[in-house]
GROMACS .gro file of C-alpha atoms in nm:
model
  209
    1UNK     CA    1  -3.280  -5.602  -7.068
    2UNK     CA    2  -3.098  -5.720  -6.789
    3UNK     CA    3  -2.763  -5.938  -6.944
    4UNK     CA    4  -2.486  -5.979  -6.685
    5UNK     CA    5  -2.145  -6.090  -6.522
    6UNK     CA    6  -2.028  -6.183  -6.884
    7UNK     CA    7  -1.809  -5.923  -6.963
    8UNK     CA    8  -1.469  -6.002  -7.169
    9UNK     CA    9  -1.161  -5.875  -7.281
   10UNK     CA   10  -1.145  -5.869  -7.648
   11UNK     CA   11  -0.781  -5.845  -7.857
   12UNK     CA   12  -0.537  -6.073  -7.880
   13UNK     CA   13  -0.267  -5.846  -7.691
   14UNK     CA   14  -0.432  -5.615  -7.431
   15UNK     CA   15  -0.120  -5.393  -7.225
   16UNK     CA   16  -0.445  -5.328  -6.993
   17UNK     CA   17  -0.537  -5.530  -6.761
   18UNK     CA   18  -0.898  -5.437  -6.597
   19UNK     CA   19  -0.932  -5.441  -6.210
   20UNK     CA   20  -1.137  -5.656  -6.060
   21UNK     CA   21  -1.381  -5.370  -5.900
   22UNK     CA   22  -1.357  -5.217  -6.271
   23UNK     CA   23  -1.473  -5.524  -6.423
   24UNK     CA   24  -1.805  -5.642  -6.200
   25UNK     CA   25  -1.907  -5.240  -6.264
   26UNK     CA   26  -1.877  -5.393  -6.629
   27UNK     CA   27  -2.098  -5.663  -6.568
   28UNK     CA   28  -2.321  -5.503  -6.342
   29UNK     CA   29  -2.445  -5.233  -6.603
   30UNK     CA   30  -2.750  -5.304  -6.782
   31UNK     CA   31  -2.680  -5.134  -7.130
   32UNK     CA   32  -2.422  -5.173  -7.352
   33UNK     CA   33  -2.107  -5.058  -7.237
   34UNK     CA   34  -1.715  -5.069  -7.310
   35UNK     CA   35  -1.404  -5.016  -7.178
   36UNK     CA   36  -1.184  -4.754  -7.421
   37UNK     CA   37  -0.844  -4.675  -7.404
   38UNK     CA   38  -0.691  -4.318  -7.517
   39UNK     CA   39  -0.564  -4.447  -7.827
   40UNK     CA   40  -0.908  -4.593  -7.824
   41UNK     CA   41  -0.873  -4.949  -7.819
   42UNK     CA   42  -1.161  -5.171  -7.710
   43UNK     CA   43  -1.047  -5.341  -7.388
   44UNK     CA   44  -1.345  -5.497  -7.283
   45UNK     CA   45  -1.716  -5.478  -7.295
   46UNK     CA   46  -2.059  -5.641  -7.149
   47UNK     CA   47  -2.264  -5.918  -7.350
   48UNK     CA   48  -2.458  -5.623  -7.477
   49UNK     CA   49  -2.206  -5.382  -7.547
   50UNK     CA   50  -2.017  -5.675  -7.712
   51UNK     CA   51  -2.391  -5.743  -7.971
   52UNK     CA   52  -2.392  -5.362  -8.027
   53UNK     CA   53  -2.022  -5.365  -8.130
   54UNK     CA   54  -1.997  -5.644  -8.302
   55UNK     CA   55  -1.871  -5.490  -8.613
   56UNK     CA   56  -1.582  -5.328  -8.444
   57UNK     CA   57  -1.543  -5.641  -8.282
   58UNK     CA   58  -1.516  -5.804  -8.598
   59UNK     CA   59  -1.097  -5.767  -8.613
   60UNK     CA   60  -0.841  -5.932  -8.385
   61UNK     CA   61  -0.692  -5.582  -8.249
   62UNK     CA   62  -1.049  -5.426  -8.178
   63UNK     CA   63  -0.974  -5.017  -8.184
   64UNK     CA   64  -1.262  -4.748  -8.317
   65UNK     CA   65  -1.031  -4.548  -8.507
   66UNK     CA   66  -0.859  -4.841  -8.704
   67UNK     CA   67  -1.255  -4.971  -8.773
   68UNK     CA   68  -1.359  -4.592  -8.890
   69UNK     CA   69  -1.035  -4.568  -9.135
   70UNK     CA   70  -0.951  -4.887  -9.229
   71UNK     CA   71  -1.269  -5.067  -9.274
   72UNK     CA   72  -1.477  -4.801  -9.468
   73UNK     CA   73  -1.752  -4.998  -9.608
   74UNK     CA   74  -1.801  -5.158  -9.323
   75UNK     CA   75  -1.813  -4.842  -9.049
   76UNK     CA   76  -1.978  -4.640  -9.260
   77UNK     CA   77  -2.231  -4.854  -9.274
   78UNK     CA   78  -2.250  -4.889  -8.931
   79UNK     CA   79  -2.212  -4.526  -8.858
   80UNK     CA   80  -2.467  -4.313  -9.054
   81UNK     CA   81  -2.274  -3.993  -8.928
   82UNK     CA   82  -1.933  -4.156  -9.046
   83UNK     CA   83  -1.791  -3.793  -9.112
   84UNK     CA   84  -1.896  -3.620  -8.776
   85UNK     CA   85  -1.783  -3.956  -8.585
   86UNK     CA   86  -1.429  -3.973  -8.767
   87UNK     CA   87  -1.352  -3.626  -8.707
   88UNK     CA   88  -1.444  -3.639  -8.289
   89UNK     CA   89  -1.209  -3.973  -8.275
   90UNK     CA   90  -0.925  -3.811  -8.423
   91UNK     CA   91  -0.943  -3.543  -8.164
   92UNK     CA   92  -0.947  -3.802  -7.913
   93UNK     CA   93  -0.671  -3.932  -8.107
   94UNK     CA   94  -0.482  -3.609  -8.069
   95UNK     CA   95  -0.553  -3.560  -7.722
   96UNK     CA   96  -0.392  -3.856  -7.624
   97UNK     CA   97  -0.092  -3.800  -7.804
   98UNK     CA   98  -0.061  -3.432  -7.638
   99UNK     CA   99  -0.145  -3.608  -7.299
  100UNK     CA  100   0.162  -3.873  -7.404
  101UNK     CA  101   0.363  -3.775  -7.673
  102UNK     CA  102   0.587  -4.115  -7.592
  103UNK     CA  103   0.303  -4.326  -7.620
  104UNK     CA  104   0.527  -4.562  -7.848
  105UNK     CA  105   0.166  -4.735  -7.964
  106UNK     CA  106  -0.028  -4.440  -8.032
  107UNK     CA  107   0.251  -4.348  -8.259
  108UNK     CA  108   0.275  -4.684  -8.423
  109UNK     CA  109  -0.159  -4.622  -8.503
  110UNK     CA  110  -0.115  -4.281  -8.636
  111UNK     CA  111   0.146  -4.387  -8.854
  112UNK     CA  112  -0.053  -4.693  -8.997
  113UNK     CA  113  -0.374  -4.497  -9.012
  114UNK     CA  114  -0.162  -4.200  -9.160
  115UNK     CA  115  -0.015  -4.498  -9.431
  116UNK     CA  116  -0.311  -4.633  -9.559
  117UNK     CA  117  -0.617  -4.419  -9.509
  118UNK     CA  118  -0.625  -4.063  -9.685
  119UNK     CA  119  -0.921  -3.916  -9.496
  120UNK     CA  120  -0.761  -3.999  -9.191
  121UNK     CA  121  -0.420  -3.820  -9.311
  122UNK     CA  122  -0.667  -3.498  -9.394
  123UNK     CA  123  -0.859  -3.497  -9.057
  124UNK     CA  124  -0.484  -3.554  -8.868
  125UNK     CA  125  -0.308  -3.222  -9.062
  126UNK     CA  126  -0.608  -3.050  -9.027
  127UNK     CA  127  -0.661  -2.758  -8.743
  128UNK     CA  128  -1.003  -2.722  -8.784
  129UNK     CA  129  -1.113  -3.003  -8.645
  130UNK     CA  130  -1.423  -2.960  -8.394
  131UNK     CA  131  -1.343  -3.073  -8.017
  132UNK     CA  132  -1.692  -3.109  -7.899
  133UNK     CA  133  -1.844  -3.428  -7.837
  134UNK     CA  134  -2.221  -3.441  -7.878
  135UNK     CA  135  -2.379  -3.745  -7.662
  136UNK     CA  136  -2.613  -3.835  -8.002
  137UNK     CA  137  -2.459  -4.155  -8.114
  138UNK     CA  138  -2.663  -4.301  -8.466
  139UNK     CA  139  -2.574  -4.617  -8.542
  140UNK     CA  140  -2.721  -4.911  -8.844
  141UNK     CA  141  -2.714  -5.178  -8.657
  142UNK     CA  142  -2.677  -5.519  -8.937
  143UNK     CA  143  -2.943  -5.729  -8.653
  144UNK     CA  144  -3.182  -5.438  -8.541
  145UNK     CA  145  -3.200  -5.170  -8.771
  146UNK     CA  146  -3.122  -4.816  -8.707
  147UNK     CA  147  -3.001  -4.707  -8.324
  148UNK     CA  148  -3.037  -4.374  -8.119
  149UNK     CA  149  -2.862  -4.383  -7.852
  150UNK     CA  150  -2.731  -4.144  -7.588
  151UNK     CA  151  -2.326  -4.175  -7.508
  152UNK     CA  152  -2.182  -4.101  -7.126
  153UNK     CA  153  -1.824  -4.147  -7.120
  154UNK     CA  154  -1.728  -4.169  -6.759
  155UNK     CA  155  -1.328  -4.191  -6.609
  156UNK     CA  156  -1.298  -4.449  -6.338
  157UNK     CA  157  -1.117  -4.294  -6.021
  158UNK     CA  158  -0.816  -4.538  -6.026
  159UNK     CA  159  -0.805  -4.609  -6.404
  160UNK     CA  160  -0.744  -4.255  -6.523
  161UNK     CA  161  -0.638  -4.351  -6.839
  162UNK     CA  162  -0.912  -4.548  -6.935
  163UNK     CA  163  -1.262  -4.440  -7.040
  164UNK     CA  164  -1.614  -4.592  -6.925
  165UNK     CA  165  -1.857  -4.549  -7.206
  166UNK     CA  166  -2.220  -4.682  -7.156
  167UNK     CA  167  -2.455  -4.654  -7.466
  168UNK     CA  168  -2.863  -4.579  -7.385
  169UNK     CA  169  -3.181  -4.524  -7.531
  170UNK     CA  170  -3.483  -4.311  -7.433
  171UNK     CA  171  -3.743  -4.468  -7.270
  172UNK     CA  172  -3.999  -4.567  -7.469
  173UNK     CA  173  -3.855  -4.485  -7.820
  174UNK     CA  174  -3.790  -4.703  -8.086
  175UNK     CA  175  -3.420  -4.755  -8.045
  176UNK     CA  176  -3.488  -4.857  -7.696
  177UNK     CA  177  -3.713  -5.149  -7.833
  178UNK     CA  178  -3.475  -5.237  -8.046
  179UNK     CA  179  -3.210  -5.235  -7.791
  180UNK     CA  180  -3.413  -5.456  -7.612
  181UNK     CA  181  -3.488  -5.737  -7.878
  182UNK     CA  182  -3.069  -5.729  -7.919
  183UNK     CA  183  -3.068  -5.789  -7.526
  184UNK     CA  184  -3.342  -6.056  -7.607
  185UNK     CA  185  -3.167  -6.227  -7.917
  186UNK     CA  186  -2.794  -6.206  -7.699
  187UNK     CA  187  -2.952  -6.388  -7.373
  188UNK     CA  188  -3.111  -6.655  -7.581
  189UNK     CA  189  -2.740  -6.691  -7.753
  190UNK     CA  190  -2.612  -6.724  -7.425
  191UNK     CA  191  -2.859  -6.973  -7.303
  192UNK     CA  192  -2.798  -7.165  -7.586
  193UNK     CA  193  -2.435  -7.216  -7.569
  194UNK     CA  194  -2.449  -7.284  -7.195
  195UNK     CA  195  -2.673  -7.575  -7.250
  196UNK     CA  196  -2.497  -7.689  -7.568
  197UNK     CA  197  -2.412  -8.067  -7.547
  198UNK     CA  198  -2.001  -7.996  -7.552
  199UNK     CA  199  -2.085  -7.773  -7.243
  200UNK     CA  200  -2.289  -8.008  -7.106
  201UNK     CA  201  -2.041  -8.227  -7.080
  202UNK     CA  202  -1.726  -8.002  -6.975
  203UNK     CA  203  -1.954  -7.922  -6.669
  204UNK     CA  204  -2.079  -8.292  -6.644
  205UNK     CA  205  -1.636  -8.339  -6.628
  206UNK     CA  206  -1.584  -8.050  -6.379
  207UNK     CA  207  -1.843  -8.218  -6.149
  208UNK     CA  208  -1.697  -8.532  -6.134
  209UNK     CA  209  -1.354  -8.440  -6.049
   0.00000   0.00000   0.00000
């Protein structure tokens, strides 16, 4: 299930910029694995974090909490537990904004989450809210089918303010063969667009020059 060095940045503006050493750790990780910010934007990912996300992926400002609130039919379809994993990212959420109340952006999401999505606005004014963050992650994958997986979030020495999450299944179980025919179908993607005739020819260009 090995799928490397083809990490990317996703967004169309990105305040973060990943280090270098950050981003070959990226690469090097065989499972699927992203790069979060507080206010839990998606900075970057691997090829098979990036197939497992693709959802999320899906809008041109990819964040988890503006997926979970503002695309409901979507991530509750994707997330089976949509309930348990709204409340846990609005803790997050709430974290970071004790951690920086002047985050000027983190304001700007919890007011547009806070405009449009009413079970975000009840989750946000709410005190009740649990802190803990089981490692279970469930999610319904639209390619593979249904997804166990066990979540490490992990913060990088010199990027405090990020977050390292890496996504796995148990060996042997049925999520983990269906993580690896997504590792399969993404490599084969891969394959094909390097050997696509328009790439073909770019590097047939670079070669000659």
């Amino acid at each position: 299930m090995s799928i490397r060095g083809t990490s990317s940045a996703v967004g169309r503006a990105r305040p973060v910029r990943l280090r270098a050493g950050l981003r070959a750790a990226l690469d090097a990780i065989d499972a699927p694995a992203l790069v979060l910010t507080g206010r839990l934007d998606v900075v970057a990912t691997n090829a098979l974090g990036r197939a497992l996300l693709a959802p999320v992926l899906a809008d041109d400002r990819p964040n988890l909490a503006r997926f979970l609130f503002l695309a409901e039919d979507a991530s509750t379809a994707f997330f089976p537990e949509w309930g348990r994993v709204a409340d846990e990212q609005v803790h997050r959420l709430r974290a970071a904004a004790e951690q920086d109340p002047h985050d000027r952006a983190l304001h700007r999401l919890v007011g547009e989450l806070s405009t449009t999505s009413a079970p975000f606005r009840t989750r946000w004014s709410s005190k009740r809210l649990c802190a803990c963050h089981p490692p279970r992650l469930l999610v319904d994958h639209p390619l593979v089918g249904p997804l166990e997986l066990v979540r490490e979030d992990f913060a990088p020495i010199e990027d405090g303010a990020l977050t390292l999450r890496i996504c796995t299944a148990g060996a042997g179980s049925a999520s983990g063969e269906r993580l690896r025919i997504l590792a399969s179908w993404t490599q084969e993607s891969a394959a094909q667009e390097n050997t696509a005739p328009g790439r073909a020819h770019e590097e047939e260009g670079k070669t000659s020059d």
